[in-house]
Short mmCIF file of C-alpha atoms in Angstrom, two decimals:
data_model
loop_
_atom_site.label_atom_id
_atom_site.label_comp_id
_atom_site.label_asym_id
_atom_site.label_seq_id
_atom_site.Cartn_x
_atom_site.Cartn_y
_atom_site.Cartn_z
CA MET A 9 7.03 -6.26 -21.60
CA THR A 10 4.51 -3.34 -21.92
CA PHE A 11 1.09 -3.11 -19.73
CA ALA A 12 -0.53 -4.07 -22.87
CA GLN A 13 1.59 -7.10 -23.16
CA ARG A 14 1.34 -8.07 -19.88
CA LEU A 15 -2.31 -7.96 -19.81
CA ALA A 16 -3.37 -9.48 -23.19
CA GLU A 17 0.03 -12.88 -22.20
CA ALA A 18 -2.20 -12.72 -18.30
CA GLN A 19 -5.70 -12.71 -19.98
CA GLN A 20 -4.88 -15.44 -22.10
CA ARG A 21 -3.86 -17.73 -19.28
CA PHE A 22 -6.52 -16.35 -16.50
CA GLY A 23 -9.57 -14.90 -18.80
CA PRO A 24 -9.94 -11.16 -18.84
CA ILE A 25 -12.42 -11.15 -15.79
CA CYS A 26 -11.03 -8.46 -13.80
CA VAL A 27 -11.32 -8.84 -9.93
CA GLY A 28 -13.22 -5.48 -8.52
CA ALA A 29 -12.36 -4.72 -4.76
CA ASP A 30 -14.69 -2.53 -3.90
CA PRO A 31 -15.45 -2.73 -0.45
CA HIS A 32 -18.05 -0.73 0.35
CA GLU A 33 -19.96 -0.34 3.31
CA SER A 34 -22.76 -3.02 2.61
CA ILE A 35 -20.01 -5.34 1.75
CA LEU A 36 -17.84 -5.09 4.52
CA ARG A 37 -21.24 -5.76 6.74
CA ASP A 38 -22.63 -8.38 5.20
CA TRP A 39 -18.97 -10.24 5.45
CA GLY A 40 -19.18 -9.02 9.23
CA LEU A 41 -16.53 -6.63 8.90
CA GLU A 42 -16.59 -3.36 10.53
CA ALA A 43 -16.69 -0.09 8.12
CA SER A 44 -12.84 1.42 9.52
CA PRO A 45 -9.06 0.29 8.47
CA ALA A 46 -9.06 -2.62 10.61
CA GLY A 47 -12.24 -4.53 8.42
CA LEU A 48 -10.64 -2.81 5.41
CA ALA A 49 -7.47 -4.56 6.27
CA SER A 50 -9.34 -8.11 6.85
CA PHE A 51 -11.70 -7.26 3.41
CA CYS A 52 -7.93 -7.59 1.53
CA ASP A 53 -6.43 -10.42 3.62
CA ILE A 54 -9.59 -12.18 2.36
CA LEU A 55 -9.41 -11.08 -1.51
CA ILE A 56 -5.58 -11.66 -1.11
CA GLU A 57 -5.88 -15.13 0.08
CA ALA A 58 -8.35 -16.02 -2.74
CA PHE A 59 -6.92 -14.24 -6.07
CA ALA A 60 -3.72 -13.16 -5.70
CA GLY A 61 -1.48 -15.03 -8.55
CA GLN A 62 -4.50 -17.06 -9.57
CA VAL A 63 -5.97 -14.15 -11.47
CA ALA A 64 -5.02 -12.08 -14.21
CA SER A 65 -5.58 -8.29 -12.72
CA THR A 66 -7.67 -6.54 -9.80
CA LYS A 67 -9.31 -3.68 -10.07
CA PRO A 68 -9.44 -1.71 -6.22
CA GLN A 69 -11.56 1.25 -6.29
CA VAL A 70 -9.63 3.99 -5.05
CA ALA A 71 -12.83 6.05 -3.33
CA PHE A 72 -13.85 2.70 -0.35
CA PHE A 73 -10.00 3.25 0.61
CA GLU A 74 -9.50 6.95 0.69
CA ARG A 75 -12.95 7.44 2.64
CA TYR A 76 -11.48 5.94 5.80
CA GLY A 77 -8.34 8.59 5.23
CA SER A 78 -4.44 7.55 5.41
CA ALA A 79 -5.66 4.46 7.39
CA GLY A 80 -7.61 3.66 3.86
CA MET A 81 -4.89 4.27 2.03
CA ALA A 82 -2.58 2.35 3.69
CA GLN A 83 -4.40 -0.42 3.43
CA LEU A 84 -4.94 -0.23 -0.34
CA GLU A 85 -1.21 0.01 -0.73
CA ARG A 86 -0.48 -3.31 0.98
CA TYR A 87 -3.18 -4.92 -0.47
CA MET A 88 -1.72 -3.90 -4.46
CA GLN A 89 1.91 -4.51 -3.31
CA ALA A 90 0.72 -7.99 -2.43
CA MET A 91 -1.22 -8.19 -5.69
CA ARG A 92 1.72 -7.50 -7.53
CA GLU A 93 4.22 -9.47 -6.08
CA ALA A 94 1.64 -12.49 -6.92
CA GLY A 95 2.09 -11.54 -10.35
CA THR A 96 -1.43 -10.19 -10.68
CA LEU A 97 -1.65 -7.00 -12.35
CA VAL A 98 -3.29 -3.69 -10.33
CA ILE A 99 -5.31 -1.20 -12.01
CA ALA A 100 -6.03 1.42 -9.43
CA ASP A 101 -9.59 2.90 -10.35
CA ALA A 102 -9.21 6.17 -9.20
CA LYS A 103 -10.38 8.51 -12.36
CA ARG A 104 -7.46 11.32 -11.56
CA GLY A 105 -7.34 14.21 -14.02
CA ASP A 106 -5.07 17.69 -13.22
CA ILE A 107 -3.06 20.16 -15.57
CA GLY A 108 1.13 20.57 -14.89
CA SER A 109 2.70 19.86 -12.40
CA THR A 110 -0.42 18.41 -10.31
CA MET A 111 -1.12 16.00 -13.40
CA ALA A 112 2.78 14.68 -13.19
CA GLY A 113 2.32 14.82 -8.98
CA TYR A 114 -0.57 12.49 -9.44
CA ALA A 115 1.10 10.06 -12.34
CA ALA A 116 4.18 9.98 -10.22
CA ALA A 117 2.03 8.96 -7.24
CA TRP A 118 0.02 5.63 -9.82
CA LEU A 119 2.23 5.39 -12.27
CA GLY A 120 6.05 5.76 -10.19
CA ASP A 121 7.61 3.42 -7.54
CA GLY A 122 6.28 4.44 -4.48
CA PRO A 123 3.61 2.78 -2.13
CA LEU A 124 0.79 3.48 -4.17
CA ALA A 125 2.54 1.84 -7.52
CA ALA A 126 0.02 0.38 -9.67
CA ASP A 127 0.25 -1.53 -13.06
CA ALA A 128 -2.55 0.88 -14.64
CA VAL A 129 -4.52 3.47 -13.29
CA THR A 130 -7.94 4.81 -14.05
CA LEU A 131 -7.58 8.69 -15.63
CA SER A 132 -10.37 11.37 -16.17
CA PRO A 133 -9.86 13.84 -19.53
CA TYR A 134 -12.50 17.17 -18.68
CA LEU A 135 -9.08 18.65 -18.62
CA GLY A 136 -8.68 17.59 -22.57
CA VAL A 137 -6.60 14.72 -23.51
CA ASP A 138 -3.02 16.09 -23.58
CA SER A 139 -3.77 17.17 -20.25
CA LEU A 140 -3.13 13.75 -19.19
CA ARG A 141 0.05 14.01 -20.99
CA PRO A 142 2.48 13.21 -18.02
CA ALA A 143 0.42 10.04 -17.41
CA PHE A 144 1.06 9.22 -20.69
CA GLU A 145 4.52 9.39 -20.57
CA LEU A 146 5.48 8.02 -17.95
CA ALA A 147 3.11 4.93 -17.96
CA LYS A 148 5.41 4.51 -21.41
CA ASP A 149 8.58 4.83 -19.35
CA ASN A 150 7.96 3.00 -16.53
CA ASP A 151 5.26 0.00 -19.08
CA ARG A 152 2.70 1.08 -16.92
CA GLY A 153 -0.70 1.86 -18.41
CA VAL A 154 -3.63 4.07 -18.05
CA PHE A 155 -7.33 4.21 -18.58
CA VAL A 156 -8.96 7.23 -19.63
CA LEU A 157 -12.76 7.67 -19.41
CA ALA A 158 -14.38 7.97 -22.91
CA VAL A 159 -17.64 5.84 -23.04
CA THR A 160 -19.31 5.26 -19.56
CA SER A 161 -22.87 3.72 -19.19
CA ASN A 162 -24.49 6.02 -16.25
CA PRO A 163 -27.62 7.82 -17.87
CA GLU A 164 -25.99 11.00 -16.65
CA GLY A 165 -22.88 10.62 -18.82
CA SER A 166 -24.24 11.06 -22.14
CA GLN A 167 -25.04 14.63 -21.21
CA VAL A 168 -21.09 15.79 -21.55
CA GLN A 169 -19.56 12.56 -23.34
CA GLY A 170 -22.26 12.63 -26.66
CA SER A 171 -22.43 16.67 -26.92
CA GLY A 172 -20.44 17.70 -30.13
CA GLN A 173 -19.98 17.19 -33.61
CA PRO A 174 -18.09 15.09 -33.82
CA ALA A 175 -18.86 13.39 -30.01
CA ILE A 176 -16.16 14.31 -27.19
CA ALA A 177 -16.40 10.50 -26.66
CA ALA A 178 -15.38 9.50 -30.50
CA HIS A 179 -12.99 12.84 -29.89
CA ILE A 180 -11.46 11.21 -26.97
CA VAL A 181 -11.14 8.00 -28.32
CA ASP A 182 -9.36 9.55 -31.62
CA GLU A 183 -6.99 11.20 -28.90
CA LEU A 184 -6.13 8.32 -27.59
CA GLY A 185 -5.52 6.10 -30.42
CA ARG A 186 -2.90 8.97 -31.73
CA TRP A 187 -1.26 9.03 -28.21
CA ASN A 188 -1.15 4.80 -28.86
CA ARG A 189 0.14 5.62 -32.09
CA GLU A 190 2.61 8.26 -31.20
CA LEU A 191 4.30 6.44 -28.06
CA TRP A 192 3.67 2.24 -29.28
CA PRO A 193 4.05 2.82 -32.74
CA GLY A 194 3.53 -0.62 -34.67
CA MET A 195 2.10 -2.44 -31.84
CA THR A 196 -0.78 -2.48 -29.08
CA GLY A 197 -0.68 0.93 -27.22
CA SER A 198 -0.89 0.93 -23.09
CA VAL A 199 -3.45 4.05 -23.40
CA GLY A 200 -6.41 2.65 -22.61
CA ALA A 201 -10.30 3.55 -22.93
CA VAL A 202 -12.92 2.78 -20.11
CA ILE A 203 -15.85 1.84 -22.16
CA GLY A 204 -19.44 0.55 -20.63
CA ALA A 205 -20.17 -2.71 -21.30
CA THR A 206 -23.77 -1.57 -22.02
CA ALA A 207 -22.48 1.37 -24.04
CA GLU A 208 -22.76 -0.26 -27.34
CA ALA A 209 -26.06 1.73 -28.64
CA ARG A 210 -23.96 4.96 -27.47
CA LEU A 211 -21.37 4.31 -29.11
CA ALA A 212 -22.49 3.49 -32.67
CA SER A 213 -24.74 6.88 -32.08
CA TRP A 214 -21.87 8.96 -31.38
CA GLY A 215 -20.07 7.55 -34.02
CA VAL A 216 -17.01 6.12 -31.65
CA ASP A 217 -14.78 3.56 -33.67
CA ILE A 218 -13.50 2.16 -31.19
CA ASP A 219 -10.55 0.05 -33.72
CA VAL A 220 -9.06 3.37 -33.99
CA LEU A 221 -7.48 2.94 -30.05
CA CYS A 222 -5.19 0.26 -30.84
CA GLY A 223 -4.65 -0.11 -27.40
CA THR A 224 -6.26 -1.62 -24.30
CA VAL A 225 -10.15 -1.15 -22.85
CA LEU A 226 -11.52 -1.42 -19.65
CA ALA A 227 -15.43 -2.43 -19.87
CA PRO A 228 -17.46 -2.13 -16.83
CA GLY A 229 -21.16 -3.00 -16.57
CA VAL A 230 -20.83 -6.72 -16.50
CA GLY A 231 -22.69 -8.77 -13.46
CA ALA A 232 -24.47 -6.56 -11.29
CA GLN A 233 -25.22 -3.51 -13.74
CA GLY A 234 -26.90 -6.10 -16.42
CA ALA A 235 -24.09 -6.72 -18.84
CA LYS A 236 -22.87 -10.07 -20.57
CA VAL A 237 -19.11 -10.67 -20.86
CA ASP A 238 -20.22 -10.85 -24.37
CA GLN A 239 -21.33 -7.47 -24.58
CA ALA A 240 -17.94 -6.48 -23.25
CA LEU A 241 -16.08 -8.26 -25.38
CA ARG A 242 -17.71 -6.57 -28.43
CA VAL A 243 -17.40 -3.05 -27.13
CA GLY A 244 -13.65 -3.60 -26.67
CA GLY A 245 -13.18 -4.53 -30.84
CA ALA A 246 -10.09 -4.89 -31.28
CA ASN A 247 -8.52 -4.37 -28.19
CA VAL A 248 -7.08 -6.30 -25.62
CA THR A 249 -10.18 -5.91 -23.05
CA CYS A 250 -10.49 -6.18 -19.55
CA ILE A 251 -13.85 -7.23 -17.82
CA PRO A 252 -13.92 -5.64 -14.18
CA LEU A 253 -16.66 -7.64 -11.53
CA SER A 254 -16.74 -6.77 -8.72
CA ARG A 255 -20.43 -7.33 -7.26
CA ALA A 256 -20.95 -10.40 -8.08
CA ILE A 257 -17.89 -11.90 -7.09
CA LEU A 258 -18.12 -10.05 -3.50
CA GLN A 259 -21.51 -11.08 -2.93
CA ALA A 260 -20.27 -14.60 -2.96
CA GLY A 261 -17.99 -14.29 -0.45
CA PRO A 262 -16.23 -14.15 2.34
CA ARG A 263 -16.35 -17.44 1.92
CA ILE A 264 -13.02 -18.00 -0.63
CA SER A 265 -14.36 -20.95 -2.54
CA ASP A 266 -17.57 -19.69 -3.34
CA MET A 267 -15.77 -16.42 -4.45
CA ARG A 268 -13.41 -18.21 -6.60
CA GLN A 269 -16.50 -19.87 -8.32
CA VAL A 270 -17.84 -16.82 -9.12
CA TRP A 271 -14.67 -16.02 -10.85
CA HIS A 272 -14.42 -18.86 -12.93
CA VAL A 273 -17.88 -19.15 -13.94
CA TRP A 274 -17.49 -15.94 -15.32
CA SER A 275 -13.93 -16.14 -16.93
CA PHE A 276 -14.44 -19.23 -18.40
CA ALA A 277 -18.28 -18.35 -19.72
CA LYS A 278 -17.88 -19.29 -23.44
CA ASP A 279 -21.08 -18.06 -23.69
CA GLY A 280 -21.19 -15.06 -22.88
CA ALA A 281 -22.66 -15.71 -18.08
CA MET B 21 -24.40 28.96 8.41
CA THR B 22 -23.98 27.59 4.65
CA PHE B 23 -20.23 26.82 3.47
CA ALA B 24 -20.99 29.87 0.81
CA GLN B 25 -21.92 31.86 4.32
CA ARG B 26 -19.12 31.12 5.89
CA LEU B 27 -16.64 31.73 2.91
CA ALA B 28 -18.70 34.86 2.10
CA GLU B 29 -17.96 36.46 5.94
CA ALA B 30 -14.93 35.14 5.96
CA GLN B 31 -13.57 36.81 2.58
CA GLN B 32 -15.26 40.31 3.93
CA ARG B 33 -12.60 40.00 7.15
CA PHE B 34 -9.86 38.66 5.19
CA GLY B 35 -10.11 39.49 1.06
CA PRO B 36 -10.80 36.44 -1.24
CA ILE B 37 -6.74 35.43 -1.68
CA CYS B 38 -6.57 31.67 -0.75
CA VAL B 39 -3.25 29.85 -0.05
CA GLY B 40 -2.29 27.57 -2.29
CA ALA B 41 -0.41 24.36 -0.30
CA ASP B 42 1.45 22.80 -3.32
CA PRO B 43 3.96 21.04 -2.31
CA HIS B 44 5.73 20.10 -5.68
CA GLU B 45 9.36 18.55 -5.62
CA SER B 46 10.69 22.38 -7.12
CA ILE B 47 9.39 24.34 -3.53
CA LEU B 48 10.64 21.50 -0.89
CA ARG B 49 14.06 21.83 -2.61
CA ASP B 50 13.75 25.84 -2.52
CA TRP B 51 12.84 25.37 0.62
CA GLY B 52 15.94 23.57 1.46
CA LEU B 53 13.07 20.51 2.47
CA GLU B 54 13.39 16.63 1.16
CA ALA B 55 10.92 15.23 -1.00
CA SER B 56 9.69 12.55 1.35
CA PRO B 57 6.97 12.43 4.10
CA ALA B 58 9.22 14.54 6.18
CA GLY B 59 9.65 17.33 4.18
CA LEU B 60 5.91 17.37 3.89
CA ALA B 61 5.13 17.95 7.77
CA SER B 62 8.03 20.62 7.88
CA PHE B 63 6.47 22.71 4.62
CA CYS B 64 2.34 22.29 6.20
CA ASP B 65 4.08 23.55 9.84
CA ILE B 66 5.72 26.20 7.77
CA LEU B 67 2.15 27.33 6.11
CA ILE B 68 0.08 26.25 9.18
CA GLU B 69 2.44 28.87 11.55
CA ALA B 70 2.44 31.55 8.72
CA PHE B 71 -1.42 31.54 7.83
CA ALA B 72 -3.54 29.59 10.23
CA GLY B 73 -6.51 31.67 11.48
CA GLN B 74 -4.97 34.06 9.66
CA VAL B 75 -6.47 34.07 5.78
CA ALA B 76 -10.00 32.96 4.51
CA SER B 77 -9.28 29.96 3.31
CA THR B 78 -6.59 27.39 1.92
CA LYS B 79 -6.68 25.03 -1.00
CA PRO B 80 -4.55 21.96 -0.38
CA GLN B 81 -3.55 20.08 -3.97
CA VAL B 82 -3.74 16.46 -3.01
CA ALA B 83 -1.76 15.14 -5.69
CA PHE B 84 1.65 16.22 -4.11
CA PHE B 85 0.53 15.21 -0.79
CA GLU B 86 -1.11 11.37 -2.38
CA ARG B 87 2.43 10.95 -4.44
CA TYR B 88 4.04 10.04 -1.25
CA GLY B 89 1.27 7.57 -0.39
CA SER B 90 -0.90 6.82 3.43
CA ALA B 91 1.91 8.79 4.77
CA GLY B 92 1.64 12.06 2.61
CA MET B 93 -2.06 11.78 3.22
CA ALA B 94 -1.19 11.64 6.89
CA GLN B 95 0.27 15.18 6.48
CA LEU B 96 -2.72 16.39 4.31
CA GLU B 97 -5.07 15.57 6.84
CA ARG B 98 -2.96 16.64 9.27
CA TYR B 99 -2.73 20.30 7.47
CA MET B 100 -6.29 20.64 7.16
CA GLN B 101 -7.12 19.59 10.95
CA ALA B 102 -4.95 22.17 12.10
CA MET B 103 -6.03 25.29 9.58
CA ARG B 104 -9.59 24.24 9.85
CA GLU B 105 -9.26 24.44 13.89
CA ALA B 106 -8.25 28.00 13.44
CA GLY B 107 -11.00 29.17 11.96
CA THR B 108 -9.38 29.47 7.84
CA LEU B 109 -11.49 27.16 5.31
CA VAL B 110 -9.75 24.21 3.44
CA ILE B 111 -10.51 23.75 0.45
CA ALA B 112 -9.23 20.61 -0.77
CA ASP B 113 -8.07 20.32 -4.82
CA ALA B 114 -8.66 16.77 -5.47
CA LYS B 115 -10.85 17.03 -8.88
CA ARG B 116 -12.88 14.13 -7.64
CA GLY B 117 -15.57 12.36 -9.97
CA ASP B 118 -17.48 8.66 -10.11
CA ILE B 119 -20.75 7.20 -9.96
CA GLY B 120 -23.15 6.09 -7.26
CA SER B 121 -22.10 4.75 -4.64
CA THR B 122 -18.35 5.32 -5.45
CA MET B 123 -19.17 8.56 -5.67
CA ALA B 124 -20.63 8.80 -2.23
CA GLY B 125 -17.37 6.80 -0.71
CA TYR B 126 -15.32 9.69 -2.17
CA ALA B 127 -18.07 12.78 -0.90
CA ALA B 128 -17.89 10.43 2.05
CA ALA B 129 -14.14 10.80 2.73
CA TRP B 130 -14.03 14.86 1.73
CA LEU B 131 -17.40 16.35 3.26
CA GLY B 132 -17.69 13.22 6.03
CA ASP B 133 -16.35 13.38 9.70
CA GLY B 134 -13.35 11.57 8.70
CA PRO B 135 -9.53 12.16 8.86
CA LEU B 136 -10.22 13.94 5.17
CA ALA B 137 -12.60 16.29 6.07
CA ALA B 138 -12.57 19.27 4.28
CA ASP B 139 -14.66 22.45 4.23
CA ALA B 140 -14.84 21.65 0.36
CA VAL B 141 -13.26 19.56 -2.08
CA THR B 142 -13.11 20.21 -5.83
CA LEU B 143 -14.91 17.57 -8.39
CA SER B 144 -14.45 16.49 -12.30
CA PRO B 145 -17.49 16.30 -14.10
CA TYR B 146 -16.89 14.36 -16.81
CA LEU B 147 -19.63 11.67 -15.77
CA GLY B 148 -22.15 14.18 -16.03
CA VAL B 149 -23.16 16.92 -13.16
CA ASP B 150 -25.98 14.77 -11.55
CA SER B 151 -23.52 11.84 -11.19
CA LEU B 152 -22.07 14.10 -8.48
CA ARG B 153 -25.17 14.55 -6.63
CA PRO B 154 -23.58 12.14 -3.73
CA ALA B 155 -21.24 15.07 -2.84
CA PHE B 156 -24.44 17.52 -3.72
CA GLU B 157 -26.59 16.24 -0.83
CA LEU B 158 -23.85 15.77 1.84
CA ALA B 159 -22.84 19.42 1.26
CA LYS B 160 -26.38 20.75 1.83
CA ASP B 161 -25.87 17.92 5.14
CA ASN B 162 -23.07 18.95 6.12
CA ASP B 163 -22.91 22.52 5.38
CA ARG B 164 -20.12 22.30 3.14
CA GLY B 165 -19.44 23.35 -0.48
CA VAL B 166 -18.00 21.93 -4.10
CA PHE B 167 -15.95 23.17 -6.84
CA VAL B 168 -17.09 21.76 -10.04
CA LEU B 169 -14.53 22.13 -12.71
CA ALA B 170 -16.14 24.05 -15.73
CA VAL B 171 -13.69 26.69 -17.33
CA THR B 172 -10.31 26.12 -17.21
CA SER B 173 -7.45 28.10 -18.45
CA ASN B 174 -4.97 25.17 -19.85
CA PRO B 175 -4.84 25.16 -24.02
CA GLU B 176 -6.47 21.17 -24.27
CA GLY B 177 -8.84 22.56 -21.76
CA SER B 178 -11.41 24.04 -24.42
CA GLN B 179 -11.24 20.33 -26.66
CA VAL B 180 -14.00 19.18 -24.22
CA GLN B 181 -15.00 22.31 -22.30
CA GLY B 182 -16.14 24.33 -25.57
CA SER B 183 -17.23 21.25 -28.08
CA GLY B 184 -21.40 20.98 -28.23
CA GLN B 185 -24.19 23.78 -28.99
CA PRO B 186 -24.61 24.84 -25.78
CA ALA B 187 -20.85 24.04 -25.01
CA ILE B 188 -20.27 21.79 -22.23
CA ALA B 189 -19.02 24.55 -20.05
CA ALA B 190 -22.36 26.44 -20.06
CA HIS B 191 -24.75 23.69 -19.71
CA ILE B 192 -22.40 22.54 -16.86
CA VAL B 193 -22.60 26.07 -15.37
CA ASP B 194 -26.60 26.14 -15.58
CA GLU B 195 -26.83 22.50 -13.64
CA LEU B 196 -24.54 23.50 -11.20
CA GLY B 197 -27.20 27.23 -10.95
CA ARG B 198 -29.89 24.68 -10.65
CA TRP B 199 -28.44 22.51 -8.01
CA ASN B 200 -28.13 25.34 -5.90
CA ARG B 201 -31.54 27.02 -6.32
CA GLU B 202 -32.77 23.29 -5.57
CA LEU B 203 -31.11 23.10 -2.50
CA TRP B 204 -30.26 26.37 -1.49
CA PRO B 205 -33.72 28.12 -2.57
CA GLY B 206 -33.45 31.75 -2.10
CA MET B 207 -30.15 32.31 -1.15
CA THR B 208 -26.52 31.44 -2.25
CA GLY B 209 -25.44 28.33 -3.30
CA SER B 210 -22.70 26.35 -2.11
CA VAL B 211 -22.56 24.34 -5.10
CA GLY B 212 -19.63 26.49 -7.07
CA ALA B 213 -17.79 26.26 -10.14
CA VAL B 214 -13.75 26.45 -11.21
CA ILE B 215 -13.31 29.20 -13.30
CA GLY B 216 -9.78 29.87 -14.82
CA ALA B 217 -9.43 33.64 -14.16
CA THR B 218 -7.82 34.17 -17.65
CA ALA B 219 -10.55 32.61 -19.31
CA GLU B 220 -13.26 35.67 -19.79
CA ALA B 221 -12.60 35.09 -22.84
CA ARG B 222 -14.02 31.77 -23.19
CA LEU B 223 -17.00 32.43 -21.40
CA ALA B 224 -18.35 34.84 -23.80
CA SER B 225 -16.87 32.45 -26.83
CA TRP B 226 -19.04 30.01 -25.14
CA GLY B 227 -21.85 31.77 -23.77
CA VAL B 228 -21.16 31.28 -19.95
CA ASP B 229 -23.46 33.10 -18.19
CA ILE B 230 -21.48 32.64 -14.92
CA ASP B 231 -24.22 34.83 -12.85
CA VAL B 232 -26.81 31.75 -13.39
CA LEU B 233 -24.62 29.87 -10.86
CA CYS B 234 -26.19 31.73 -7.78
CA GLY B 235 -23.33 30.37 -5.56
CA THR B 236 -19.26 30.59 -5.61
CA VAL B 237 -17.02 30.54 -7.86
CA LEU B 238 -13.33 29.19 -7.46
CA ALA B 239 -10.76 31.22 -10.20
CA PRO B 240 -7.00 30.29 -10.41
CA GLY B 241 -4.86 31.50 -12.75
CA VAL B 242 -3.59 34.58 -10.57
CA GLY B 243 0.03 35.13 -9.95
CA ALA B 244 2.55 32.82 -12.13
CA GLN B 245 0.02 32.03 -14.30
CA GLY B 246 -0.25 35.28 -15.11
CA ALA B 247 -3.88 36.66 -14.19
CA LYS B 248 -4.07 39.74 -12.36
CA VAL B 249 -7.01 39.88 -8.83
CA ASP B 250 -9.82 42.10 -10.90
CA GLN B 251 -9.61 39.27 -14.03
CA ALA B 252 -10.48 36.54 -11.66
CA LEU B 253 -13.74 38.89 -10.09
CA ARG B 254 -14.27 39.53 -13.23
CA VAL B 255 -15.24 36.09 -13.91
CA GLY B 256 -16.54 35.04 -10.87
CA GLY B 257 -19.19 37.44 -11.21
CA ALA B 258 -21.91 38.27 -8.96
CA ASN B 259 -20.84 34.83 -7.36
CA VAL B 260 -18.72 34.65 -4.06
CA THR B 261 -15.21 34.35 -5.53
CA CYS B 262 -12.27 32.78 -4.08
CA ILE B 263 -9.11 33.50 -5.84
CA PRO B 264 -5.87 30.31 -4.85
CA LEU B 265 -2.37 31.93 -4.62
CA SER B 266 0.26 29.31 -4.65
CA ARG B 267 3.23 30.24 -6.06
CA ALA B 268 3.46 33.40 -5.56
CA ILE B 269 3.33 32.82 -2.55
CA LEU B 270 5.57 29.95 -1.66
CA GLN B 271 8.19 31.13 -3.69
CA ALA B 272 8.85 33.87 -0.63
CA GLY B 273 8.67 31.37 1.82
CA PRO B 274 9.95 29.69 3.77
CA ARG B 275 10.27 32.66 6.14
CA ILE B 276 7.50 33.25 7.49
CA SER B 277 6.99 36.79 7.40
CA ASP B 278 7.32 37.07 3.42
CA MET B 279 5.01 34.77 2.60
CA ARG B 280 2.93 36.98 5.06
CA GLN B 281 3.50 39.97 3.25
CA VAL B 282 2.89 38.39 -0.41
CA TRP B 283 -0.57 37.12 1.21
CA HIS B 284 -1.13 40.93 1.89
CA VAL B 285 -0.21 42.96 -0.78
CA TRP B 286 -2.39 40.31 -3.08
CA SER B 287 -5.21 40.04 -1.00
CA PHE B 288 -5.78 43.76 -0.45
CA ALA B 289 -4.79 44.92 -4.09
CA LYS B 290 -7.54 47.18 -4.55
CA ASP B 291 -6.23 47.88 -8.26
CA GLY B 292 -5.79 44.35 -9.47
CA ALA B 293 -2.20 43.98 -8.19
#
């Protein structure tokens, strides 16, 4: 099964909410944990106990592991392996992007079978969508996925993304759709786009037609950043749309039942939470 | 001393060539090493013996370490620490970029005092130049530097970088210059730009005035990719320009004297090698 199929199936069962694993210092402190690799280990253990096999997907934010160096990355590996073994899809939020053999190196790291193997990885397209080709092709070969930054909701994002005619963001979504049609003809592709859940107005004013993607969408910005679930689903259009939720869940921790409760409310909020 | 000052001083002594540490599989194989963390360790040992304290700077390509997971990152840490202790500046080629507290996490990883501490790190601006603010500010506080992708020489790069009026790339260089004037008024700033050494025509046609940067330039593309040293110095304009050279040096390895010889020829090539 392709990544897009696995994501769609998992979300049918568990809903679209993806558990964001963002161990920033303030969360570690609130949970009574050290800002250290040992603190990360406890943080991961708690999330694994709370959610492994119980949710469609989880999105670890790589920066918060990388800041502790290789010891932090070792905790990330352990977290990703435990979640994947339990059947929960892992989307590594790494925002990598480079060219040529270097890009192939990143693709091998996250979409290969090494210790950092994830189900999908986020990518950044400043070097051009086609520079990410090694990741698209490895995703195809290994039934994994990618999510490429397209329209983000941070105010500074429009400087780059909204520039040009057509806007860069529209161009990027078009190109990603082209890759999906080429690699997964006649089906939902596993090349996805990152579209901020609060970016509906930007999509319209920049002429972004998200339905040409024929793939998957990752729509951050729900919860602490102000967006509702129905907004996120709208920016995802006809694509398989995955909605990361981090702070709202983690702030309910470290008690497992409280975090599960928050996840449940958001995941099955038919009224848009 | 600021990063820009340290780089300028080191390059006055050793020349502008930065030793690229790119342990891709083909190099490891050519050197008779395994494509594994153990192979990386030997690769690093050889480069440390050849160049620590003998060159202005070195640029490890993070992807080629990351692809082996935390065990690969541990070798990167060891390499960076050994080179820095010997007085060689380390530019971590990571091309990171994110927003808010996540960007602060990446800044802390590479420009803080943890195990991945570098003298400078490369960044990617798809989320807007100002989204990189936590890295600029930490660079200022800790006397480190950054190099932000601006004009690259890969063909796919122009899709994004050349779009808009003014072109995205020109806008980015202007913004980086503004940050330099704000954080390091009246002196050369430590916010740098990545400008491909073969991108001279792009600079002109996109209206990029590199001299407004008042900072540092990293100009890849020399050697195997076809550019000469004098081209790289031209795209850097009035800035302190650092020229990474990887394949040409590594292909002369693993014999230390042969690699040193190649470095020497390129570093003091007054005729543009």
